[in-house]
Structures are given as C-alpha cells and as structure tokens.
XYZ file of N, CA and C in Angstrom:
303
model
N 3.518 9.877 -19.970
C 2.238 9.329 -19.556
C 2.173 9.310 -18.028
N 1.259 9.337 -17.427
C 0.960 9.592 -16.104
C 0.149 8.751 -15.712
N 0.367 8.338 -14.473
C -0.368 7.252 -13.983
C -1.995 7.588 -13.508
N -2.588 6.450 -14.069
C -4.135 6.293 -13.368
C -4.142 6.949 -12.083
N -3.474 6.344 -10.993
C -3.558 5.747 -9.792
C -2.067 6.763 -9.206
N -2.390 7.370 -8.172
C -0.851 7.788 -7.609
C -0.902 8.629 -5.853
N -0.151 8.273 -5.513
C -0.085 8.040 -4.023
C 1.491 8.379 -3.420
N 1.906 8.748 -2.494
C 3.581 9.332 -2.013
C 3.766 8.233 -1.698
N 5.181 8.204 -1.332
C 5.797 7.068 -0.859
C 5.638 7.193 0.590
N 5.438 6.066 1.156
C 5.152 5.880 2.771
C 6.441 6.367 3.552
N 7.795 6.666 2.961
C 8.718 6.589 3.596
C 9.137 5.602 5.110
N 9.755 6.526 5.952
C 10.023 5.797 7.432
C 8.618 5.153 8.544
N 9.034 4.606 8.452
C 7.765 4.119 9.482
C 7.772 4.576 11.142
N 6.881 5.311 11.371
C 7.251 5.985 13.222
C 7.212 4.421 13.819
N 8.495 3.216 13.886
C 8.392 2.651 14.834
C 8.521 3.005 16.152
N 7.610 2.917 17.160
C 7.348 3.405 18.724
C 8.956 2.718 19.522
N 9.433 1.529 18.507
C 9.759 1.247 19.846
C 9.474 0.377 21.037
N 10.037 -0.724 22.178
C 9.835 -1.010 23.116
C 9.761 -2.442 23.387
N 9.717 -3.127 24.468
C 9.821 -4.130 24.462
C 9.098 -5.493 24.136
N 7.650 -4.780 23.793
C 6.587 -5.241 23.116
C 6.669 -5.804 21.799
N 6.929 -4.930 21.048
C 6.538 -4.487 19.757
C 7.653 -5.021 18.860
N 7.452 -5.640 17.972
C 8.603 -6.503 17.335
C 8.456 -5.297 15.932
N 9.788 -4.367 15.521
C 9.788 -3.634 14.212
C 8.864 -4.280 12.691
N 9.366 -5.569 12.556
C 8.950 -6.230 11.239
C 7.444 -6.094 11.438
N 6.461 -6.745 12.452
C 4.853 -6.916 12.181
C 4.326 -5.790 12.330
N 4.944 -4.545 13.326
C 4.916 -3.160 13.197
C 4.266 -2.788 12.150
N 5.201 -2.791 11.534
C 5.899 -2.101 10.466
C 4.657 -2.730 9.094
N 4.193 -3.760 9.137
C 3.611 -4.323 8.254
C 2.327 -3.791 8.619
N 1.853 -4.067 9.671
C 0.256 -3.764 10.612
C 0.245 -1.858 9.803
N 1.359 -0.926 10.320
C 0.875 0.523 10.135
C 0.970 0.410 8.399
N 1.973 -0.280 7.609
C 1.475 -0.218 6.134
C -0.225 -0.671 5.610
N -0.444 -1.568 6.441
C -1.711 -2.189 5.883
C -2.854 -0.533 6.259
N -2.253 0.129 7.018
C -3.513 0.922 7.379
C -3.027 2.380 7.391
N -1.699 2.850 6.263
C -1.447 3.655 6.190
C -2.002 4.862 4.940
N -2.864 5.832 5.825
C -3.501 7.325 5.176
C -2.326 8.015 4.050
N -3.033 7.917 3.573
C -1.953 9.090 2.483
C -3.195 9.870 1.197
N -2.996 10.784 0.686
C -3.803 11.091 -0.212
C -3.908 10.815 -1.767
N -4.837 9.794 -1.975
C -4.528 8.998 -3.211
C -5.471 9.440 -4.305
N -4.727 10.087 -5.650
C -5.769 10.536 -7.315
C -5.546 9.206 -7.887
N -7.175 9.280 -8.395
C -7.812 8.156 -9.224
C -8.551 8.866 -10.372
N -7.834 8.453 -11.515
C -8.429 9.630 -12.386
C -8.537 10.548 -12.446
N -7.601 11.552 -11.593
C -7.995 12.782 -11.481
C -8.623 13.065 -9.992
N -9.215 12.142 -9.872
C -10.356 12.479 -8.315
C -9.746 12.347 -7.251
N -9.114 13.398 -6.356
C -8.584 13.236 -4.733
C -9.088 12.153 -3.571
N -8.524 11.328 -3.208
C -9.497 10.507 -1.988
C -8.933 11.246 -1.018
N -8.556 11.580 -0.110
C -7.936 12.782 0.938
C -7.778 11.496 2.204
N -6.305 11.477 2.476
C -6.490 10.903 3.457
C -6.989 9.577 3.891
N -6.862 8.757 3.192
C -7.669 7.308 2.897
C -6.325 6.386 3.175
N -6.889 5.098 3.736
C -5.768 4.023 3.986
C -5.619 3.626 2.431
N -4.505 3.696 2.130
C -4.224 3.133 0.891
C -4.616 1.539 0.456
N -4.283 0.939 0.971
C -4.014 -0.581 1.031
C -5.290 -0.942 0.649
N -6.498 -0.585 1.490
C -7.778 -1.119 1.005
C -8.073 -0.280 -0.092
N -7.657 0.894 -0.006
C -8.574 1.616 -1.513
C -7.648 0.598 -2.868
N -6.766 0.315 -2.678
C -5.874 -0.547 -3.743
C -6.747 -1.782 -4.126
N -7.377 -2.783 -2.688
C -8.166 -3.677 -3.054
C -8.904 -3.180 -3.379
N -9.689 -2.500 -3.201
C -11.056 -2.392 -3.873
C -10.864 -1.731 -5.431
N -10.013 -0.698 -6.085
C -9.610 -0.436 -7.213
C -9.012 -2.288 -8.085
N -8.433 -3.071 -7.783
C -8.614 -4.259 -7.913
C -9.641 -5.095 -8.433
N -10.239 -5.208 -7.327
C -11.364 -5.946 -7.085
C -12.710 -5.473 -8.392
N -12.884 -4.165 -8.478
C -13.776 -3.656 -9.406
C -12.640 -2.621 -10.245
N -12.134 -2.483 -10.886
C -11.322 -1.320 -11.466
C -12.012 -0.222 -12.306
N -13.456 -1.121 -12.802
C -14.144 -0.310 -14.524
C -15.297 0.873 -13.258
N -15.475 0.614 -11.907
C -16.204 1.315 -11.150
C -15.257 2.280 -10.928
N -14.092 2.593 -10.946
C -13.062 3.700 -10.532
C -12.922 4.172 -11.969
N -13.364 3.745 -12.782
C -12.895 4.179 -14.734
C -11.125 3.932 -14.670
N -11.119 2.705 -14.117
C -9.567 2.010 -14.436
C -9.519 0.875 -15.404
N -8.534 0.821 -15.796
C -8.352 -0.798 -16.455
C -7.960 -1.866 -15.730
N -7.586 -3.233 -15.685
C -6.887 -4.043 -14.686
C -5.586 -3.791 -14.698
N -5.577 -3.246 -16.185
C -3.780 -3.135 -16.183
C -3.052 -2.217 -14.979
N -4.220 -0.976 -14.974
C -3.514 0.782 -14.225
C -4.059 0.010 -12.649
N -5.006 -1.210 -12.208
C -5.075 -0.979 -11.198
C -3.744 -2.055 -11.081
N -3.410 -3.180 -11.405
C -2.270 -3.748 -11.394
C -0.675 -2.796 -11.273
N -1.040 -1.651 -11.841
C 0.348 -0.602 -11.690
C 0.569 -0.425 -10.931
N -0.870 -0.087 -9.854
C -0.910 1.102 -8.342
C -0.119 -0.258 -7.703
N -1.069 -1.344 -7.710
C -0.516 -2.548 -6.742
C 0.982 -2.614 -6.691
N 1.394 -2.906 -8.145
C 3.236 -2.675 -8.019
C 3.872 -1.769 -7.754
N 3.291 -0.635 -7.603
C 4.039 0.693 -7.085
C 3.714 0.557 -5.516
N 2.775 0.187 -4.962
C 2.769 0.174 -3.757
C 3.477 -1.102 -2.901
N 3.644 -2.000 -4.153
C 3.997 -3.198 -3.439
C 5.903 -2.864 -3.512
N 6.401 -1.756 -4.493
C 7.968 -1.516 -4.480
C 8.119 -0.621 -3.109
N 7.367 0.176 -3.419
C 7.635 1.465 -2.127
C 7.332 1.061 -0.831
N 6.098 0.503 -0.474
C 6.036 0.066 0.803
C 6.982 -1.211 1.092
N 7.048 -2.076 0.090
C 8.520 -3.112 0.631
C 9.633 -2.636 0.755
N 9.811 -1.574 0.594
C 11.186 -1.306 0.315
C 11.217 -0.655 2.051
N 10.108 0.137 2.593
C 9.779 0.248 3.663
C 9.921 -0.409 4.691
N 9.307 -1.852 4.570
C 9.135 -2.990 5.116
C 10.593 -3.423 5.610
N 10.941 -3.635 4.693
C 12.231 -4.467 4.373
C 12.980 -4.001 4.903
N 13.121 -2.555 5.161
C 13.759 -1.799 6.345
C 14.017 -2.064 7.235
N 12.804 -2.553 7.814
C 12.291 -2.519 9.679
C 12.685 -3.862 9.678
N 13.348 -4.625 8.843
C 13.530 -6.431 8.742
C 12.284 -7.403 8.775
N 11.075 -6.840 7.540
C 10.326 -7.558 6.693
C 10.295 -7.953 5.984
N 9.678 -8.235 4.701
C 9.441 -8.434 3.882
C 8.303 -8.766 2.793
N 9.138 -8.443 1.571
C 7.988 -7.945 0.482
C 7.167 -8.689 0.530
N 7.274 -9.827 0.458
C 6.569 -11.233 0.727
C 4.983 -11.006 1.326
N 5.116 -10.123 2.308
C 4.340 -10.363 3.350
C 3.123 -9.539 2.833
N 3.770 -8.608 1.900
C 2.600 -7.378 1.362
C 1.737 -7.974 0.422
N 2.776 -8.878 -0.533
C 1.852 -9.199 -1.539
C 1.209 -10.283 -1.059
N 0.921 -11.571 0.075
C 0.178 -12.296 0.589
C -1.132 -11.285 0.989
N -1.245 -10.125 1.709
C -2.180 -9.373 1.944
C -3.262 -9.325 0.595
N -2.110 -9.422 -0.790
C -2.979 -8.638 -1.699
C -3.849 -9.988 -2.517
N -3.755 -11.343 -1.596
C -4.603 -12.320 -2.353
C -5.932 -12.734 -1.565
C-alpha cells in the first residue's frame, strides 16, 4: 500500500554557521519553511514548503480527497524525518509537533 501523502526526507540542514545563529532554532526556522516536492493523491505540488501544505491537508483533508487518518500519516512521517533532522543540530522533536497545534 502506498501512501496518500509523500514527500523526501529533508536530510542535512545547510547550517550557515556563525556567531549569530544558534544550530537548534536554525535548524527548526529552515524545517518550518522547507520546499520539497510533495504527491497528494497522485497530484505533484512542485516545490512547496511542506510544513504548511501538511497544515492545511490537516486542517481540511476531504478537500485534498484524504482521510484524517492519511493526513495524520504525512504529519508522522514528517514529524519522524524532520526530528530526526532536528535532533541533529541539538533540537528537538518536541518543538515540531508544538508547531503542529
């Protein structure tokens, strides 16, 4: 079976670096607004910040022809892969799923 909802893994995060920039909120800030190309049913979004297309698949799921269940999937697949991301840079998962309430 194949998922509703499916998207790559964000992998490494280009932290810049420097004396500014603390890795962990980095690291959280470019997930919240990270492009990747996400199928919904079949249908390409090209290039779209994930994070909000997730809320809004959420928020309305039967307007994407999802269930709550498949949009609840994407959320946990994004909430394993990008924490696992996170958690890297010395975040945490925590922080993703507060975004998602």
């Amino acid at each position: 079976m194949t998922d509703a909802v499916t998207f790559p893994t964000p992998g490494r995060i280009p932290y810049p670096g420097g004396c500014v920039l603390e890795p962990a909120p980095y690291a959280l800030d470019w997930l919240l607004k990270w492009p990747a190309d996400v199928t919904v049913n079949g249908t390409l979004h090209a290039g779209v910040p994930v994070f909000p297309l997730l809320r809004e698949l959420l928020r309305d799921p039967a307007a994407h022809g999802l269930t709550p269940e498949e949009a609840g999937a994407a959320r946990d697949r994004f909430l394993d892969t990008a924490g696992q991301a996170l958690e890297a840079e010395g975040g945490q998962r925590a922080w993703l799923e507060r975004e998602f309430r």
